[in-house]
GROMACS .gro file of C-alpha atoms in nm:
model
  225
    1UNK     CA    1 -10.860   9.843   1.225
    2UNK     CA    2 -11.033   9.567   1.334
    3UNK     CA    3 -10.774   9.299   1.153
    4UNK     CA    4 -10.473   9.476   1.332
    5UNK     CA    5 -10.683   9.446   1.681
    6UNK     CA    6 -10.707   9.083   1.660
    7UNK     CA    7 -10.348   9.049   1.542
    8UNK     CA    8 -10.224   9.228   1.879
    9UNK     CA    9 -10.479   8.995   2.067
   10UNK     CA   10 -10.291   8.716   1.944
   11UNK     CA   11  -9.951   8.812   2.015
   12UNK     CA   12  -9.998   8.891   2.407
   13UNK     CA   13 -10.110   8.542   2.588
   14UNK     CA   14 -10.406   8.555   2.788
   15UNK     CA   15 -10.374   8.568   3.161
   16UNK     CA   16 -10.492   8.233   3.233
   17UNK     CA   17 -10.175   8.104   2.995
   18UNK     CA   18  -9.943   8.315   3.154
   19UNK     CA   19 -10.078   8.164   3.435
   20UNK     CA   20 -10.071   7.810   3.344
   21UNK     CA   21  -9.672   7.862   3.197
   22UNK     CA   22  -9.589   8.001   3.530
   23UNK     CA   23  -9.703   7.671   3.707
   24UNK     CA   24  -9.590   7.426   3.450
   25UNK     CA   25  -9.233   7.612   3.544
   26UNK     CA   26  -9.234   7.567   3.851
   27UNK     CA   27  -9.308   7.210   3.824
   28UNK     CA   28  -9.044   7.131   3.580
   29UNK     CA   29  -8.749   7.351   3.849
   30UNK     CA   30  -8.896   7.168   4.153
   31UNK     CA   31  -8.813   6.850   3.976
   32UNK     CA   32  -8.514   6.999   3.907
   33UNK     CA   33  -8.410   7.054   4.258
   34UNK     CA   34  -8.581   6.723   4.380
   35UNK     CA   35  -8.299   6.526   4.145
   36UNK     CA   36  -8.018   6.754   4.178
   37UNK     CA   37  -8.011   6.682   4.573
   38UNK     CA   38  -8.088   7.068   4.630
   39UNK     CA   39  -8.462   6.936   4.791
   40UNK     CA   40  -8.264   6.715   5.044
   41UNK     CA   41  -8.004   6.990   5.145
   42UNK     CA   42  -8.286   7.257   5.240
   43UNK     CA   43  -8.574   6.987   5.364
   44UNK     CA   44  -8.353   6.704   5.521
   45UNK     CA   45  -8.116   6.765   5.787
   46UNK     CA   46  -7.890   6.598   6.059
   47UNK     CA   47  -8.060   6.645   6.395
   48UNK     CA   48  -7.850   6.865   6.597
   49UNK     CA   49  -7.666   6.693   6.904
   50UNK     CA   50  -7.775   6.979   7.062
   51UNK     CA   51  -8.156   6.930   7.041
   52UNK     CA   52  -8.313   6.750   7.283
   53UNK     CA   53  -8.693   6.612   7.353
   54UNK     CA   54  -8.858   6.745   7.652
   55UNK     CA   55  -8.895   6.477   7.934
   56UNK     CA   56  -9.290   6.391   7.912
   57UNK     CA   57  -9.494   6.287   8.224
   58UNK     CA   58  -9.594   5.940   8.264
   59UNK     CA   59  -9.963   5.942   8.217
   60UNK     CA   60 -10.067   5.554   8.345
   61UNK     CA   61 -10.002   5.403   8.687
   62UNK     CA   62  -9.869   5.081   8.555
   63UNK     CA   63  -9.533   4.907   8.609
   64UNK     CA   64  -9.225   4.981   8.355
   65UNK     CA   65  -9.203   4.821   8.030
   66UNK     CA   66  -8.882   4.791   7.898
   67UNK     CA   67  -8.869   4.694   7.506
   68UNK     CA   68  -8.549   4.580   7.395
   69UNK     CA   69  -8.359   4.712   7.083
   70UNK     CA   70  -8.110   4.570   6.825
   71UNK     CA   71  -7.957   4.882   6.592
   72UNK     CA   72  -7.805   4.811   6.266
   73UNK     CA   73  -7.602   5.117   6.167
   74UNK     CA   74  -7.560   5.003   5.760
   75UNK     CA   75  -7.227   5.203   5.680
   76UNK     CA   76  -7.074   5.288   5.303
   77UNK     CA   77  -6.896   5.561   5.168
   78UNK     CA   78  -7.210   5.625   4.891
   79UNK     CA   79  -7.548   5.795   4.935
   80UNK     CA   80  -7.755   5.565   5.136
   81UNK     CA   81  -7.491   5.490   5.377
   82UNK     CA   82  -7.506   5.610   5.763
   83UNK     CA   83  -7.246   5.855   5.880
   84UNK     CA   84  -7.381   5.765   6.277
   85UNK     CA   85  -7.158   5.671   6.528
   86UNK     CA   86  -7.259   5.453   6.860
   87UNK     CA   87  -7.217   5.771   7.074
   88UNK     CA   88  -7.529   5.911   6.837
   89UNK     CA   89  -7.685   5.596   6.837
   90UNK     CA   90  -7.739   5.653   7.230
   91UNK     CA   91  -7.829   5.985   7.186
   92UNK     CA   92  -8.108   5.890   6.958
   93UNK     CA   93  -8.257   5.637   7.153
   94UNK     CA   94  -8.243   5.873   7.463
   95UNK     CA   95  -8.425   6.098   7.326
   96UNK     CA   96  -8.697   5.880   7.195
   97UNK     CA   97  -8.715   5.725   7.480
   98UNK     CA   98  -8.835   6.075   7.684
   99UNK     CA   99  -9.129   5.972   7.460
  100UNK     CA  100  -9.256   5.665   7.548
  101UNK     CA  101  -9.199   5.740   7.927
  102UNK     CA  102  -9.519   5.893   7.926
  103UNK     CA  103  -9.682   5.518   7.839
  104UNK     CA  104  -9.399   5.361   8.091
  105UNK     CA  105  -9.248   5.202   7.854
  106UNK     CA  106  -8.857   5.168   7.831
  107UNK     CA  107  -8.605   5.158   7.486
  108UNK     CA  108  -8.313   4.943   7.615
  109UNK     CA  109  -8.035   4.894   7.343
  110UNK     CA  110  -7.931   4.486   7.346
  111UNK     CA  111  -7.664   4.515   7.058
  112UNK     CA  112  -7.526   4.753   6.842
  113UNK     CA  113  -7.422   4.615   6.493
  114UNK     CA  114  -7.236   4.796   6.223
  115UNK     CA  115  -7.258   4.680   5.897
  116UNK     CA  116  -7.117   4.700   5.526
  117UNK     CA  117  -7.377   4.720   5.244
  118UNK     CA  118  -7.303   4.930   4.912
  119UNK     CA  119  -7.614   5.127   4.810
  120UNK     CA  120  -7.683   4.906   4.557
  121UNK     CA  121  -7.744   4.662   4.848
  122UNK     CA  122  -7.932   4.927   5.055
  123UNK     CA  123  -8.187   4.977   4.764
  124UNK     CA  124  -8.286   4.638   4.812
  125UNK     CA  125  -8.469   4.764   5.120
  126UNK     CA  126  -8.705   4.966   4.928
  127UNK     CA  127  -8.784   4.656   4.724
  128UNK     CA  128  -8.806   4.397   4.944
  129UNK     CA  129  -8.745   4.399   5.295
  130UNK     CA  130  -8.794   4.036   5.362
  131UNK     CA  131  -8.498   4.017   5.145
  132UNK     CA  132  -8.266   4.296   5.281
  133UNK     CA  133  -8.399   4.160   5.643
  134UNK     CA  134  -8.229   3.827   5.515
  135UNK     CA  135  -7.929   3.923   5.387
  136UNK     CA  136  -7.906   4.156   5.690
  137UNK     CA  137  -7.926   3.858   5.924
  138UNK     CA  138  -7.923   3.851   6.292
  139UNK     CA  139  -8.270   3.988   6.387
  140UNK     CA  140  -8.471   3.878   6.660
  141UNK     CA  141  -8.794   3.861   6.665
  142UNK     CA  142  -8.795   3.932   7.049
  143UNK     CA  143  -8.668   4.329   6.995
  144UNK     CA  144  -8.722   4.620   6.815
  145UNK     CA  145  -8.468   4.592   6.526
  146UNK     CA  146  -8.394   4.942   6.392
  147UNK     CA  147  -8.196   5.009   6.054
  148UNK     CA  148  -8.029   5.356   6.077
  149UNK     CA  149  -7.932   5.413   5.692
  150UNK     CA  150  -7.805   5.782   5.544
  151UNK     CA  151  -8.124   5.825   5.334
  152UNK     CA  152  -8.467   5.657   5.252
  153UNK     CA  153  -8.515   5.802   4.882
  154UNK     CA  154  -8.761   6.056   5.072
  155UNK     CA  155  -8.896   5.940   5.394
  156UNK     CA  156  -8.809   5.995   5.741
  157UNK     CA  157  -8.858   5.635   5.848
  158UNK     CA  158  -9.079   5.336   5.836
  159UNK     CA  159  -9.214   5.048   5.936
  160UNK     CA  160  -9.209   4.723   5.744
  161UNK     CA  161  -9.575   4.544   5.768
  162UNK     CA  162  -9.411   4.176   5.788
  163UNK     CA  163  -9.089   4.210   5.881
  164UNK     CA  164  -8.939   4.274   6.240
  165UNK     CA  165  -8.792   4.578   6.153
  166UNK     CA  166  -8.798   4.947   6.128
  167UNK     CA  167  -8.557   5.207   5.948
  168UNK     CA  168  -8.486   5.545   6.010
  169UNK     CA  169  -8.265   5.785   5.799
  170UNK     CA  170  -8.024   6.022   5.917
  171UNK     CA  171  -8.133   6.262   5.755
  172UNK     CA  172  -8.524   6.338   5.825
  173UNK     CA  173  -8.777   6.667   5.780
  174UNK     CA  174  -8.825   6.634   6.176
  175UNK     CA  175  -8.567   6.511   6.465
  176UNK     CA  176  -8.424   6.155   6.438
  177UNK     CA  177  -8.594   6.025   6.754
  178UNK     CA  178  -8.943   6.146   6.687
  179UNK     CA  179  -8.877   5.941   6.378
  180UNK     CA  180  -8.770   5.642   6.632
  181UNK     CA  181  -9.039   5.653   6.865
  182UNK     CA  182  -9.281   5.721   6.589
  183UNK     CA  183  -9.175   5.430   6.376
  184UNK     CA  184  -9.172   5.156   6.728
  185UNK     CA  185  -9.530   5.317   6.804
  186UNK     CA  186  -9.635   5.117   6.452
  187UNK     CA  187  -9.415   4.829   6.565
  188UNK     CA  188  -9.614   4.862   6.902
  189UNK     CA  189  -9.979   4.844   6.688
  190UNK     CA  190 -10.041   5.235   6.646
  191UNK     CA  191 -10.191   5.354   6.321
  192UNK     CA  192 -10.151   5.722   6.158
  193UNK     CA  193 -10.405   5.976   6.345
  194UNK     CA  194 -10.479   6.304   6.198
  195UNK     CA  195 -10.404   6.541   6.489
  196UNK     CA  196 -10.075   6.742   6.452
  197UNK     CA  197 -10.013   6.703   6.780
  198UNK     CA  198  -9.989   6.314   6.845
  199UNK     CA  199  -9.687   6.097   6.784
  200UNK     CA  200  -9.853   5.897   6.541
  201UNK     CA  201  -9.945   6.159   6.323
  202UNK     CA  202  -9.787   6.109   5.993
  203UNK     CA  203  -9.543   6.395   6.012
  204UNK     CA  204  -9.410   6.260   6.329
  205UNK     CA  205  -9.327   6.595   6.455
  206UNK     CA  206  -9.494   6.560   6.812
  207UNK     CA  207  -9.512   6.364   7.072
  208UNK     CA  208  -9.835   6.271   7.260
  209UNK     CA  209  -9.973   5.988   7.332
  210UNK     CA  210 -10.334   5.937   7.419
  211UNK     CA  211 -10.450   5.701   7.641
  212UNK     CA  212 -10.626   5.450   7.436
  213UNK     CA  213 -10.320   5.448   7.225
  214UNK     CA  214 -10.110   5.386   7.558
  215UNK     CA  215 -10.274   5.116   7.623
  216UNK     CA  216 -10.257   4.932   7.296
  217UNK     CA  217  -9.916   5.017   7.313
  218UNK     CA  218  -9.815   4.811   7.639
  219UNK     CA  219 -10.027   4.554   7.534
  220UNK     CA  220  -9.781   4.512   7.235
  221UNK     CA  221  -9.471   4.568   7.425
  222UNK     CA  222  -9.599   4.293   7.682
  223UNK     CA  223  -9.478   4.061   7.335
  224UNK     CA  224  -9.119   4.152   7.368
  225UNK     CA  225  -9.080   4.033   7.767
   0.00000   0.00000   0.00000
């Protein structure tokens, strides 16, 4: 009686196993999804024409700001490649630029550029951007140059510590120009903060700005006068 008991014991897995298979699982199918593309259809979307940002109040009385931009729209028929067009260029920097009216501060588009690069070319920028910035040529150090590609392997945008640049993907977790202003506020000397609500948090799914951060802000965008 006792032999057959333990037999049966070992042929049902404990709890905690079950447990533990269940999660190992779920690891393996998220991966799954991740590399069949399945995680970027449900978490990374076009932003809707549609959608708009709410105009924001201008919290400083301080004369206007305006920080000039120079867009790279880096076309190809592949992955990485941005389906944009100019007319959603200017929507995008509209939007983002309901944003920074609350520091005064102005987005004015110089140039818009529209380039050729395969994706083998656009995975340089993931590798080195001082290189992709050079083969990219024509940035200025006095704008804002913005990269609009179809995907960054994973990110909504970024910033590149070095290099006078920022790219944003078109398709994000959050809306494009969030992504924008959020990505010029680190061109403009604003860390990550931890409150959900800010711009600067790392989600970029807000939009405030606090004062201090204002004011480091226009102190930045003084540079690009």
């Amino acid at each position: 009686m006792q032999q057959e008991q333990i037999e049966e014991f070992d042929q049902k897995p404990s709890t905690g196993w079950r447990v533990v298979r269940g999660a190992v699982a779920l690891v393996v199918a998220m991966g799954l999804i991740y590399i069949s593309g399945v995680y970027q259809y449900f978490f990374f979307q076009r932003t809707s024409p549609e959608i708009t940002q709410e105009q924001t109040q201008t919290a400083i009385d301080a004369q206007m700001i305006t920080i000039p931009l120079t867009i790279f729209i880096v076309q190809n028929n592949q992955a990485y490649g941005s389906k944009r067009d100019q007319q959603d260029v200017l929507r995008l920097v509209r939007e983002a630029a309901k944003i920074w009216q609350q520091a005064n501060i102005a987005l004015e588009i110089q140039e818009i550029y529209t380039v050729q690069k395969s994706d083998r070319q656009i995975e340089v920028l993931y590798r080195d951007a001082n290189q992709f910035a050079r083969d990219l040529g024509g940035l200025e150090s006095s704008t804002v140059n913005v990269v609009l590609v179809g995907s960054l392997q994973g990110l909504n945008g970024v910033s590149f510590g070095g290099v006078p640049m920022v790219a944003v993907a078109d398709y994000t977790t959050v809306y494009d120009f969030r992504v924008l202003a959020h990505e010029i506020g680190h061109r403009l000397g604003l860390p990550h903060v931890q409150n959900e609500s800010r711009l600067m948090h790392q989600g970029a799914n807000s939009f405030d700005l606090s004062l201090p951060e204002i004011t480091t802000a226009r102190e930045f965008a003084e540079g690009f006068k």
